[in-house]
Short mmCIF file of C-alpha atoms and ligand atoms in Angstrom, two decimals:
data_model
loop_
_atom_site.label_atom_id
_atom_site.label_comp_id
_atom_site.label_asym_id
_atom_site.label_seq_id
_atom_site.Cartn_x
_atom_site.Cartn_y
_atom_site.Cartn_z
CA UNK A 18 217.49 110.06 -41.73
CA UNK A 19 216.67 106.70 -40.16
CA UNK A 20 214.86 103.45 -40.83
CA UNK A 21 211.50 104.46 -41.28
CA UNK A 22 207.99 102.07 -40.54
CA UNK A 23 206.44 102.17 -43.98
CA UNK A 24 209.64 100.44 -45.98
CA UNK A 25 208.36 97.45 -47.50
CA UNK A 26 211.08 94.78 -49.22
CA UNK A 27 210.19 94.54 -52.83
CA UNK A 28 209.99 90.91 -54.83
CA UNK A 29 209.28 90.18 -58.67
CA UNK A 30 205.94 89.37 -57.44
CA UNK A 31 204.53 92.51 -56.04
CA UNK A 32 206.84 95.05 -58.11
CA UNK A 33 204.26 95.09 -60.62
CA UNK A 34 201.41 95.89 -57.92
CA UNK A 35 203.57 98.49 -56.18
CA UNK A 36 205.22 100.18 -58.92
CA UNK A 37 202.32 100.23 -61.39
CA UNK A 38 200.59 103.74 -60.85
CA UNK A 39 204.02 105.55 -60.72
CA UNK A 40 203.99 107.74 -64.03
CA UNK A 41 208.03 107.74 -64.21
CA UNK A 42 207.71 104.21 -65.06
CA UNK A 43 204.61 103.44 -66.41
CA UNK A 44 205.81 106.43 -69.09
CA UNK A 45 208.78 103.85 -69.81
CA UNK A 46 207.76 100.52 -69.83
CA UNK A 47 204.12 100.73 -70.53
CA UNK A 48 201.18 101.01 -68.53
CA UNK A 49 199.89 97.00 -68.75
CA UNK A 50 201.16 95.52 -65.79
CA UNK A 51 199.59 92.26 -66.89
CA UNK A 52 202.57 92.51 -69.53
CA UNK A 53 205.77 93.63 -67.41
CA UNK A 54 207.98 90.99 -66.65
CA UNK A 55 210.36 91.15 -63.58
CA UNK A 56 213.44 89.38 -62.38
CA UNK A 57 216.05 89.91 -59.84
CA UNK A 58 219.07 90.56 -60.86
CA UNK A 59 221.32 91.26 -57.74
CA UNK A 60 224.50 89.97 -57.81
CA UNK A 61 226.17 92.91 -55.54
CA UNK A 62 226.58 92.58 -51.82
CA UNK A 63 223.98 95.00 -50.45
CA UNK A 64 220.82 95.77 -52.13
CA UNK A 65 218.00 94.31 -54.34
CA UNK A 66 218.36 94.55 -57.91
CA UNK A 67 215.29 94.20 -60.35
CA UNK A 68 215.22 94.59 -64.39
CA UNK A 69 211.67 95.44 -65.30
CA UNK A 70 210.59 94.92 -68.90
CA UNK A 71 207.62 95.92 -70.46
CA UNK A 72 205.91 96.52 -74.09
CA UNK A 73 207.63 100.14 -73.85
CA UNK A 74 211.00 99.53 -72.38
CA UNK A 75 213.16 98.40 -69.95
CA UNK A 76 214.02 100.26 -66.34
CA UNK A 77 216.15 99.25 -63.32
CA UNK A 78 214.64 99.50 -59.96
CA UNK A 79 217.06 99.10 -57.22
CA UNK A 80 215.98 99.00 -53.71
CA UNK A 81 218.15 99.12 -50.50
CA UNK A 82 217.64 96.44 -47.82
CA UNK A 83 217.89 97.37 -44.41
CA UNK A 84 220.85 94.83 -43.91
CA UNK A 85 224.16 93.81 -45.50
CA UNK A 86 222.79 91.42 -47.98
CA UNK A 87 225.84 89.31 -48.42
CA UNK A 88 226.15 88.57 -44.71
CA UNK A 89 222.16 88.94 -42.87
CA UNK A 90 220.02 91.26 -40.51
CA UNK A 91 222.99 90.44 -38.48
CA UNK A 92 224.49 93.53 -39.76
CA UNK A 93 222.20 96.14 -40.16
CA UNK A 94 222.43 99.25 -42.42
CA UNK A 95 220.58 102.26 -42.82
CA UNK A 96 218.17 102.94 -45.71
CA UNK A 97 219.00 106.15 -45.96
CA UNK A 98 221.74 105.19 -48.50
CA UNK A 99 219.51 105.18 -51.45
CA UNK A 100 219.12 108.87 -51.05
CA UNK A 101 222.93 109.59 -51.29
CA UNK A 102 223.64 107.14 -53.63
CA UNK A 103 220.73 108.89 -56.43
CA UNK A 104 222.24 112.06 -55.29
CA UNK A 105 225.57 111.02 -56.16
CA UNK A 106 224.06 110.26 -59.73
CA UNK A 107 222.71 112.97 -59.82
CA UNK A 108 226.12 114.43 -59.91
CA UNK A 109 228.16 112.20 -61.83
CA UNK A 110 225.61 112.76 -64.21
CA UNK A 111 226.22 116.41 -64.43
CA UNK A 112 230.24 115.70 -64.22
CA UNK A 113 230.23 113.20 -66.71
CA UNK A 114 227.38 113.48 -68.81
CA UNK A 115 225.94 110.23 -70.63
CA UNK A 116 228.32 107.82 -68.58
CA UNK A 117 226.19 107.16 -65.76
CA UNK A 118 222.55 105.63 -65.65
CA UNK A 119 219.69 108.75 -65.32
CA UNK A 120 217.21 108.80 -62.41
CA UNK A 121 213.39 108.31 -63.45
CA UNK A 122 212.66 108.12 -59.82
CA UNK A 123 213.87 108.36 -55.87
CA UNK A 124 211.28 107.45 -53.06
CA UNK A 125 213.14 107.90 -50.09
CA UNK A 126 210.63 105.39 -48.09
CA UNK A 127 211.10 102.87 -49.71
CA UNK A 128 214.76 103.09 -50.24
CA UNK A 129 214.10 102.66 -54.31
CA UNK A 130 215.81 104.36 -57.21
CA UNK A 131 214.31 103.28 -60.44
CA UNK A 132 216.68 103.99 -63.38
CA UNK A 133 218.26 103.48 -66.60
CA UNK A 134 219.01 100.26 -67.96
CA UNK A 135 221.82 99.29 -70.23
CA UNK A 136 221.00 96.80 -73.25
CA UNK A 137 223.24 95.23 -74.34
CA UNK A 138 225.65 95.93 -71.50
CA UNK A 139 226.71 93.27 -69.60
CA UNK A 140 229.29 93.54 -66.21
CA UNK A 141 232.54 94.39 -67.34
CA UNK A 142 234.13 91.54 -64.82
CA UNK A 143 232.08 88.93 -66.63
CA UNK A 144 234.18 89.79 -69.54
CA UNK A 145 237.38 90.16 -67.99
CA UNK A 146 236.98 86.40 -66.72
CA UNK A 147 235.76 85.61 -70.12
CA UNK A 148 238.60 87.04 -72.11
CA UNK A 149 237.07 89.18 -74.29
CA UNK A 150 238.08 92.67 -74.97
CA UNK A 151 236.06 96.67 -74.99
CA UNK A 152 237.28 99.16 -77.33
CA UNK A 153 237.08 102.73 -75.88
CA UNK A 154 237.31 101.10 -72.37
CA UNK A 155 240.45 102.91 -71.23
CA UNK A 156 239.20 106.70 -73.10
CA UNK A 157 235.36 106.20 -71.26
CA UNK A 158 237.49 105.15 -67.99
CA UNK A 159 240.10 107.81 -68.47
CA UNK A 160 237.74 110.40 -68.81
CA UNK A 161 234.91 109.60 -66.55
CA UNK A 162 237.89 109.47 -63.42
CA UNK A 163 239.18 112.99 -64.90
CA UNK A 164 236.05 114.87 -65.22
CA UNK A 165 234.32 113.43 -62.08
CA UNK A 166 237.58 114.11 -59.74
CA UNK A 167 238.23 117.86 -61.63
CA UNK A 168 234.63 118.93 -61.68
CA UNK A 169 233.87 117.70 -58.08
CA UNK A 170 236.63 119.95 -56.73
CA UNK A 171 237.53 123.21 -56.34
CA UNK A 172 239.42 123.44 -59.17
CA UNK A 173 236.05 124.05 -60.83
CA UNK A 174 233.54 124.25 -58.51
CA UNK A 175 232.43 127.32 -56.41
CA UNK A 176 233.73 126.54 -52.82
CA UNK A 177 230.02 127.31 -51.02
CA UNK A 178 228.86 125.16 -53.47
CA UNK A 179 231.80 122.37 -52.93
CA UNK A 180 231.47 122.68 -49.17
CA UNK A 181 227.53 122.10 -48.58
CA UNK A 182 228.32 119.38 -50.77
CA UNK A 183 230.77 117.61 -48.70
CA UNK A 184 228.38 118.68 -45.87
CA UNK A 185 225.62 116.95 -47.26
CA UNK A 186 227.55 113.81 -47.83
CA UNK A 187 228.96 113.29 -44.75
CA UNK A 188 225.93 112.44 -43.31
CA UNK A 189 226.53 109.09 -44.89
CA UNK A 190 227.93 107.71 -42.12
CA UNK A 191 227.89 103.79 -42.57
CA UNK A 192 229.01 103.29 -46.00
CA UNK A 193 232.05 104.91 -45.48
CA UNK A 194 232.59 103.15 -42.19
CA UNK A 195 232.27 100.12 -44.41
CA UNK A 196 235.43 100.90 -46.66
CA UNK A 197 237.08 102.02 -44.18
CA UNK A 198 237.09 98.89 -41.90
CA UNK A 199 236.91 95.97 -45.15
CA UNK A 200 239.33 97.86 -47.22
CA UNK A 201 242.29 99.73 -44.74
CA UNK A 202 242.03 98.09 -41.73
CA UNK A 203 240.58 94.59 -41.52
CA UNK A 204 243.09 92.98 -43.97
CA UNK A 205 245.78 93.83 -41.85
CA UNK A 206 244.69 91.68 -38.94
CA UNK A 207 242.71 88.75 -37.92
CA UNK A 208 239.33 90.44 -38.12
CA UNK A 209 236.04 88.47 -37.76
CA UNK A 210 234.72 88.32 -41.05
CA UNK A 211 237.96 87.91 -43.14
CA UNK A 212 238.57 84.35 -44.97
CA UNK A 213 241.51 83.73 -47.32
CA UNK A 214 242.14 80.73 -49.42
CA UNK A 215 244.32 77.92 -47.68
CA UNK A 216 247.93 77.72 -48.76
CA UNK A 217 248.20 81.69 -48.05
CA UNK A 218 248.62 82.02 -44.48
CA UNK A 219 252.56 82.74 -45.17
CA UNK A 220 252.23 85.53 -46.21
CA UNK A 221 249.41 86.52 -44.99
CA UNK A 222 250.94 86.55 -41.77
CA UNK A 223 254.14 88.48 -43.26
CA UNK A 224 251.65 91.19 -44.55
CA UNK A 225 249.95 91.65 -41.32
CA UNK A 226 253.35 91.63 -39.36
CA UNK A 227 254.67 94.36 -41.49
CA UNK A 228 254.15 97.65 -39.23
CA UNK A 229 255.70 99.90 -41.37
CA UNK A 230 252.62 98.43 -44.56
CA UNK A 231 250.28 99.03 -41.98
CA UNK A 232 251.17 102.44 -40.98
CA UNK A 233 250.79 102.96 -45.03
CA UNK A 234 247.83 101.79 -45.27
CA UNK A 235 246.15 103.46 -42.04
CA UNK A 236 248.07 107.12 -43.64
CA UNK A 237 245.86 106.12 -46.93
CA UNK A 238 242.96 105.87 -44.86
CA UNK A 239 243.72 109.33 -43.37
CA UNK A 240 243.78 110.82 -46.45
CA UNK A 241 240.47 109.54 -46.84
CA UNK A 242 238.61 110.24 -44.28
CA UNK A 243 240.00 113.81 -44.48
CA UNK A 244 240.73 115.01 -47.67
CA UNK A 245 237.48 116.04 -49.34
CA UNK A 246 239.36 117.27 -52.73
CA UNK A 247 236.32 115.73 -54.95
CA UNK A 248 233.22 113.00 -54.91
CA UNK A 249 234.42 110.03 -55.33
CA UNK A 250 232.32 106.61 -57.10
CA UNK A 251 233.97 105.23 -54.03
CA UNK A 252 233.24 101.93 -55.65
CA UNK A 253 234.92 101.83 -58.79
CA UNK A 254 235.77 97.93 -59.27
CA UNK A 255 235.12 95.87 -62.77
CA UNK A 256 231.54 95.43 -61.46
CA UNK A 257 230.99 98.99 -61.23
CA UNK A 258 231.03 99.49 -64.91
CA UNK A 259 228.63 97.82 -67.47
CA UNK A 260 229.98 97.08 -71.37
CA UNK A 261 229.40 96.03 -74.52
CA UNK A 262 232.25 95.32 -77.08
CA UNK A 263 232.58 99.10 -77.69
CA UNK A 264 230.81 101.10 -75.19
CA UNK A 265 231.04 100.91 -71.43
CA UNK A 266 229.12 103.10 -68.33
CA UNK A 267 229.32 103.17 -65.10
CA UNK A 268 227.11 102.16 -62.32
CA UNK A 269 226.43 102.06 -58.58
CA UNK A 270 228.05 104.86 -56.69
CA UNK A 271 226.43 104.30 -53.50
CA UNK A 272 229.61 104.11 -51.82
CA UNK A 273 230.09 107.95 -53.41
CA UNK A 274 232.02 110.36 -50.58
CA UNK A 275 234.22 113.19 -50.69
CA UNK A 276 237.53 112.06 -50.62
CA UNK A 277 240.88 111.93 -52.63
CA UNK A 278 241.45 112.78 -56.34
CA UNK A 279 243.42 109.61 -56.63
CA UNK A 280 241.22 107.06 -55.13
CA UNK A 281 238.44 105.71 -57.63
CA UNK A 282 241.69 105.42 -60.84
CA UNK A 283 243.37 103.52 -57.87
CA UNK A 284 240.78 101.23 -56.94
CA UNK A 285 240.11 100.23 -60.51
CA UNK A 286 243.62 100.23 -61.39
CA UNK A 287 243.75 97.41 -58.69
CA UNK A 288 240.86 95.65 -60.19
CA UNK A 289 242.25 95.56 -63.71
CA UNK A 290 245.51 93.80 -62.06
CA UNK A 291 243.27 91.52 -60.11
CA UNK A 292 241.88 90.64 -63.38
CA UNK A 293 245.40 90.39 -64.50
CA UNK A 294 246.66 88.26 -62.32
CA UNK A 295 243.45 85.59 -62.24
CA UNK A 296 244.50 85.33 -65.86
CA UNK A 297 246.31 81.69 -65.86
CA UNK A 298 243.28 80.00 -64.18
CA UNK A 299 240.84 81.17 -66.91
CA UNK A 300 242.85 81.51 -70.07
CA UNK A 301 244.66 78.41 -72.29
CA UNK A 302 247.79 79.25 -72.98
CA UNK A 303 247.39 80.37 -76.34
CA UNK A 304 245.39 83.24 -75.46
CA UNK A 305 247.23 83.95 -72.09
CA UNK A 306 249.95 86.09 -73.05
CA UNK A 307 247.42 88.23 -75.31
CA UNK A 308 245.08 88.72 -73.47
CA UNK A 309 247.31 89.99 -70.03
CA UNK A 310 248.92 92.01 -72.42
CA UNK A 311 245.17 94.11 -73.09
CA UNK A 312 244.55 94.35 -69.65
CA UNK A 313 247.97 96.06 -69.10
CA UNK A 314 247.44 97.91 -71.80
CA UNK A 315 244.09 99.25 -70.98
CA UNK A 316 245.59 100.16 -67.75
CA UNK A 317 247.76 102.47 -69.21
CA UNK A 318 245.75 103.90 -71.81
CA UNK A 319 243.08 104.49 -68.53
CA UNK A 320 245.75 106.64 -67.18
CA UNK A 321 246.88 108.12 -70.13
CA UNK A 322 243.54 109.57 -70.99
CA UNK A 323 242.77 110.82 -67.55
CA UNK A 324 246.55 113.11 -67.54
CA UNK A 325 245.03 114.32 -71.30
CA UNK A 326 241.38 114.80 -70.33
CA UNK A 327 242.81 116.32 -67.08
CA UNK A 328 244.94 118.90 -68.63
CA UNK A 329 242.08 120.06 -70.52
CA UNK A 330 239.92 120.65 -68.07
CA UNK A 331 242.85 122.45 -66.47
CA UNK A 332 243.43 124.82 -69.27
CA UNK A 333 239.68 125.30 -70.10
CA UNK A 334 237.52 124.47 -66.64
CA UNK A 335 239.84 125.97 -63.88
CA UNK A 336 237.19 128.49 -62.76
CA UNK A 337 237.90 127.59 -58.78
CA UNK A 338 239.66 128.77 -55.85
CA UNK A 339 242.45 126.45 -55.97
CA UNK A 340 245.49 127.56 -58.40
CA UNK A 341 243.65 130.12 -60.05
CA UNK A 342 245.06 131.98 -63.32
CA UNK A 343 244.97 135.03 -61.44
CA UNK A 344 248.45 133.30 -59.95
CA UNK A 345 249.60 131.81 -62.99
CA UNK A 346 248.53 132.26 -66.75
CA UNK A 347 247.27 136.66 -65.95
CA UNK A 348 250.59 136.75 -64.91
CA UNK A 349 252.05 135.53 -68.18
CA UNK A 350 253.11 132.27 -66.35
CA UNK A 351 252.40 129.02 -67.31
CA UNK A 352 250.65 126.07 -64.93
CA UNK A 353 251.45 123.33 -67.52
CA UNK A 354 254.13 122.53 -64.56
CA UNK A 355 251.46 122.71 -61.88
CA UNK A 356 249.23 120.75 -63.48
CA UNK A 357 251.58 118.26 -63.92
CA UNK A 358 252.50 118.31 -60.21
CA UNK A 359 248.95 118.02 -59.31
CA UNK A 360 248.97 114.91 -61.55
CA UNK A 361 251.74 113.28 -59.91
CA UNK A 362 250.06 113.58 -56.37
CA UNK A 363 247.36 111.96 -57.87
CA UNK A 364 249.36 109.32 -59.31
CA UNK A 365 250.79 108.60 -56.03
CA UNK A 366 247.90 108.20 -53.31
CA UNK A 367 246.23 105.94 -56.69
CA UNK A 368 249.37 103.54 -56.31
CA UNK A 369 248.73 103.25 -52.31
CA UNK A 370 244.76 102.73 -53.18
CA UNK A 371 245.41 100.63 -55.43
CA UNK A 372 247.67 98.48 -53.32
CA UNK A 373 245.43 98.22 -50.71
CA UNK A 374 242.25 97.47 -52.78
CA UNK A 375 244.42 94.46 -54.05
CA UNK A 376 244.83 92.98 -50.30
CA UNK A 377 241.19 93.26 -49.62
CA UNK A 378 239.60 91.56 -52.10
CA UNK A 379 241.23 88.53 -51.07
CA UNK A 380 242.24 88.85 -47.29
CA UNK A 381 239.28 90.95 -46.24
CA UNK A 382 235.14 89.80 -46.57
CA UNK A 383 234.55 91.04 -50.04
CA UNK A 384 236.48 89.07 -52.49
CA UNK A 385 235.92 89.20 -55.92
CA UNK A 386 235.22 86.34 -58.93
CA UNK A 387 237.97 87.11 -61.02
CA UNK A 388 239.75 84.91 -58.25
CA UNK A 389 236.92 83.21 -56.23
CA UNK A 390 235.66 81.21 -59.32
CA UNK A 391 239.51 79.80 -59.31
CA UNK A 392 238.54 76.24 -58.02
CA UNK A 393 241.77 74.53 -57.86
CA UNK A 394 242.84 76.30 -54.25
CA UNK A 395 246.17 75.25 -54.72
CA UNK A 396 246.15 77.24 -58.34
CA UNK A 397 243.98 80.44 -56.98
CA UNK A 398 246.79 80.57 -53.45
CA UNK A 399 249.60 81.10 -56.23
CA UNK A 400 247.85 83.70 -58.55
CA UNK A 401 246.60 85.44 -54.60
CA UNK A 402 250.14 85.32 -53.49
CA UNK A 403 251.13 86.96 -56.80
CA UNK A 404 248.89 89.86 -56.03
CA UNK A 405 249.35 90.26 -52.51
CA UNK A 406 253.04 90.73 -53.09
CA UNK A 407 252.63 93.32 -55.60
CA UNK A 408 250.18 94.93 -53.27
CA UNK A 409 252.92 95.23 -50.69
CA UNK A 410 255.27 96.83 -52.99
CA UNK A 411 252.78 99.37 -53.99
CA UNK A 412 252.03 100.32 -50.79
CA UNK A 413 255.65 100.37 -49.40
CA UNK A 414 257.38 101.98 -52.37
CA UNK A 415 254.68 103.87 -54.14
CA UNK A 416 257.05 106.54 -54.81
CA UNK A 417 259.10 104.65 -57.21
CA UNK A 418 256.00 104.32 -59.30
CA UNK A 419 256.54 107.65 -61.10
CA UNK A 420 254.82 106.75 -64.03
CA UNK A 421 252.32 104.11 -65.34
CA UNK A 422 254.43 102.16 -67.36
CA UNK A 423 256.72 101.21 -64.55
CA UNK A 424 253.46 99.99 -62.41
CA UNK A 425 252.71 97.66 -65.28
CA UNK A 426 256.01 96.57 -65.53
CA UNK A 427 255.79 95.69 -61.85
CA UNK A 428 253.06 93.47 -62.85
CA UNK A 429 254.79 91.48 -65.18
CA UNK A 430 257.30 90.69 -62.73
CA UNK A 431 255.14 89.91 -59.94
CA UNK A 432 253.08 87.68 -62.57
CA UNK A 433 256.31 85.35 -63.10
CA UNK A 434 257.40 84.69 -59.13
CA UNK A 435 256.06 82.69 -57.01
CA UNK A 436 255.37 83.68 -53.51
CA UNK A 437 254.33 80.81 -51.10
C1 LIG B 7 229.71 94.47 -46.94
S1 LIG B 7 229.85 95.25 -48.42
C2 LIG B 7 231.34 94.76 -49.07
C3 LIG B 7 231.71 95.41 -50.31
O1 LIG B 7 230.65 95.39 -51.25
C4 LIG B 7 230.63 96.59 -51.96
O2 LIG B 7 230.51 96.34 -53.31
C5 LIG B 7 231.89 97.30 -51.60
O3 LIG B 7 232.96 96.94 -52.44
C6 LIG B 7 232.10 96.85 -50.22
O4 LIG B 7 233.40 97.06 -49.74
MG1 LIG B 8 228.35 97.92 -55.49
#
């Protein structure tokens, strides 16, 4: 599973010429490839992205490039990504049916996945930076993180099955390797590709001279890289998941491994608070308040709906090898108590994540535009500051978060101090 010599870059221009005998899209769009009209829509940091319309319908066609596209051929990465990353669909898709785009078609030569598009779906960050609300948000998030992290597992699945799975997957080698130097360990020192905006270095420094946060953070990526409880999105940020006012899906799980229960409601949970915190740079102060107040909320409700949707699939889906009923319910003993243990662990390596997703995006490479489209430096440094503290906190007492509500309510303290 290497480069290989036939891959050939796609553009707009020649996706017409190379794509138009394939039935799985022709079938979709149309077969007139005088009438399909192409444009790149890319706007991630690794592959190309094209919509193709045409009389029939719309597809996605997404295409790996051989390099780190936000950086250059400087930094190489294997094609062979595309294949997990449709195989990981594959699976969500199964796990969480409807939530995920289908697969039309995989050519593992050419790196290229042509799928589903959503209309009228539009990034979910856009709208966070925009203000505007998603009903259902928090029940689609709630559930996709439940069902995906209990049906991935061996709570539910058969453990041959489970195990070639996490076989399979780790020969993904240099995605992971990717998280696990931008996201655990490069915040936490001076590494080569990390920027932060000017006015932090404070506390950047204090964050990077904190050995006791780092040894947190490097236990999180432990856990990681050795705890295959489920398949995780791996990737689950506000521009993982596509929405309309109503109705949201999510997207792009190339980063997809076998890791953690808690780690994809953790990442996003960091997201939303990113979001959160950006707040005063794109809001008036009319809608400020309000709006915050929704993205709390959502957070909640997120979490609230994965313990339901959880619990269900504990009482009706619990056909694994871990805590079977053969221990608990034939016996005439509840789990209810179990589960919620199980739920609580959970809980607690998502706090950690989430924590440490919160440093990366703006100490690491990969920052994100709910603060990067902050112009006024001196404005973005505060909100930053805001979130790095909080970060800190989570990752250094993420025991005392022992329930949701007191994690927002963590946020609305750290959103009214001022930490440069
Ligand atoms: C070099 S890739 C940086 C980031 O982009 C992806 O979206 C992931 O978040 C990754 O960490
Ligand atoms: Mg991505």
């Amino acid at each position: 599973m290497d480069q290989n010599n036939t891959y050939e870059k796609l553009s707009a221009d020649t996706l017409a010429a190379r794509l138009g005998g394939l039935a799985a899209v022709t079938d979709r769009v149309g077969a007139d490839t005088s009438k399909w009209m192409v444009r790149e829509v890319g706007d991630g940091n690794l592959n190309l992205v094209f919509v193709l319309e045409g009389p029939k319908g719309t597809v996605i066609v997404k295409q790996a490039l051989p390099y780190v596209r936000l950086v250059g051929d400087s930094w190489p990465l294997p094609l062979y990504r595309a294949f997990f990353e449709h195989q990981a669909l594959f699976r969500q898709q199964e796990r969480a049916p409807g939530m995920v785009p289908e697969v039309f078609h995989f050519d593992k030569e050419q790196a290229l996945i042509v799928m589903e598009f959503y209309q009228p779906h539009i990034i979910l960050r856009g709208k966070l930076i925009a203000g505007e609300t998603v009903r259902n948000l928090p029940e689609m998030l709630g559930a996709f993180c439940a069902r995906t992290a209990f049906r991935g597992s061996e709570l539910s699945m058969a453990s041959a099955e489970k195990k070639a799975d996490v076989g399979l997957f780790s020969g993904n080698v240099e995605i992971p390797a990717i998280t696990e130097a931008l996201v655990f360990t490069d915040p936490y020192y001076d590494a080569e590709m990390n920027h932060h905006t000017p006015g932090l270095d404070a506390i950047v420094a204090k964050v990077r001279g904190n050995a006791l946060l780092k040894q947190r953070a490097q236990k999180m990526l432990m856990k990681l890289a050795s705890n295959t409880e489920t398949m995780v999105h791996g990737d689950l940020h506000s521009g993982s998941i596509m929405s309309t006012d109503s109705d949201s899906r999510v997207i792009d799980p190339e980063f997809a491994q076998y890791g953690p229960m808690g780690f994809d409601i953790g990442m996003l949970t960091a997201n939303f608070l990113m979001a959160y915190f950006s707040q005063p740079a794109h809001r008036d102060a009319a809608d400020l308040v309000g709006y915050q107040a929704w993205i709390l909320e959502t957070i909640r409700e997120t979490f609230d709906n994965f313990n339901t949707e959880f619990k269900h699939l504990w009482k009706t889906e619990r056909t694994g090898m871990l805590y079977p009923k053969a221990l608990f319910e034939d016996q005439g003993q509840s789990s209810d108590a179990v589960c919620e243990s199980v739920l609580a662990d959970i809980l607690q390596d998502a706090v950690s994540f989430c924590g440490i997703e919160m440093h990366r995006r703006v100490l690491s490479l990969a920052h994100n535009a709910d603060f990067e489209t902050i112009e006024d430096t001196g404005l973005r440094a505060r909100l930053e500051a805001r979130n790095i503290a909080m970060g800190a906190e989570l990752i250094l007492n993420s025991d005392t978060i022992t329930n949701i509500a007191a994690l927002t309510a963590m946020a609305e303290r750290f959103n009214a101090g001022d930490y440069l």
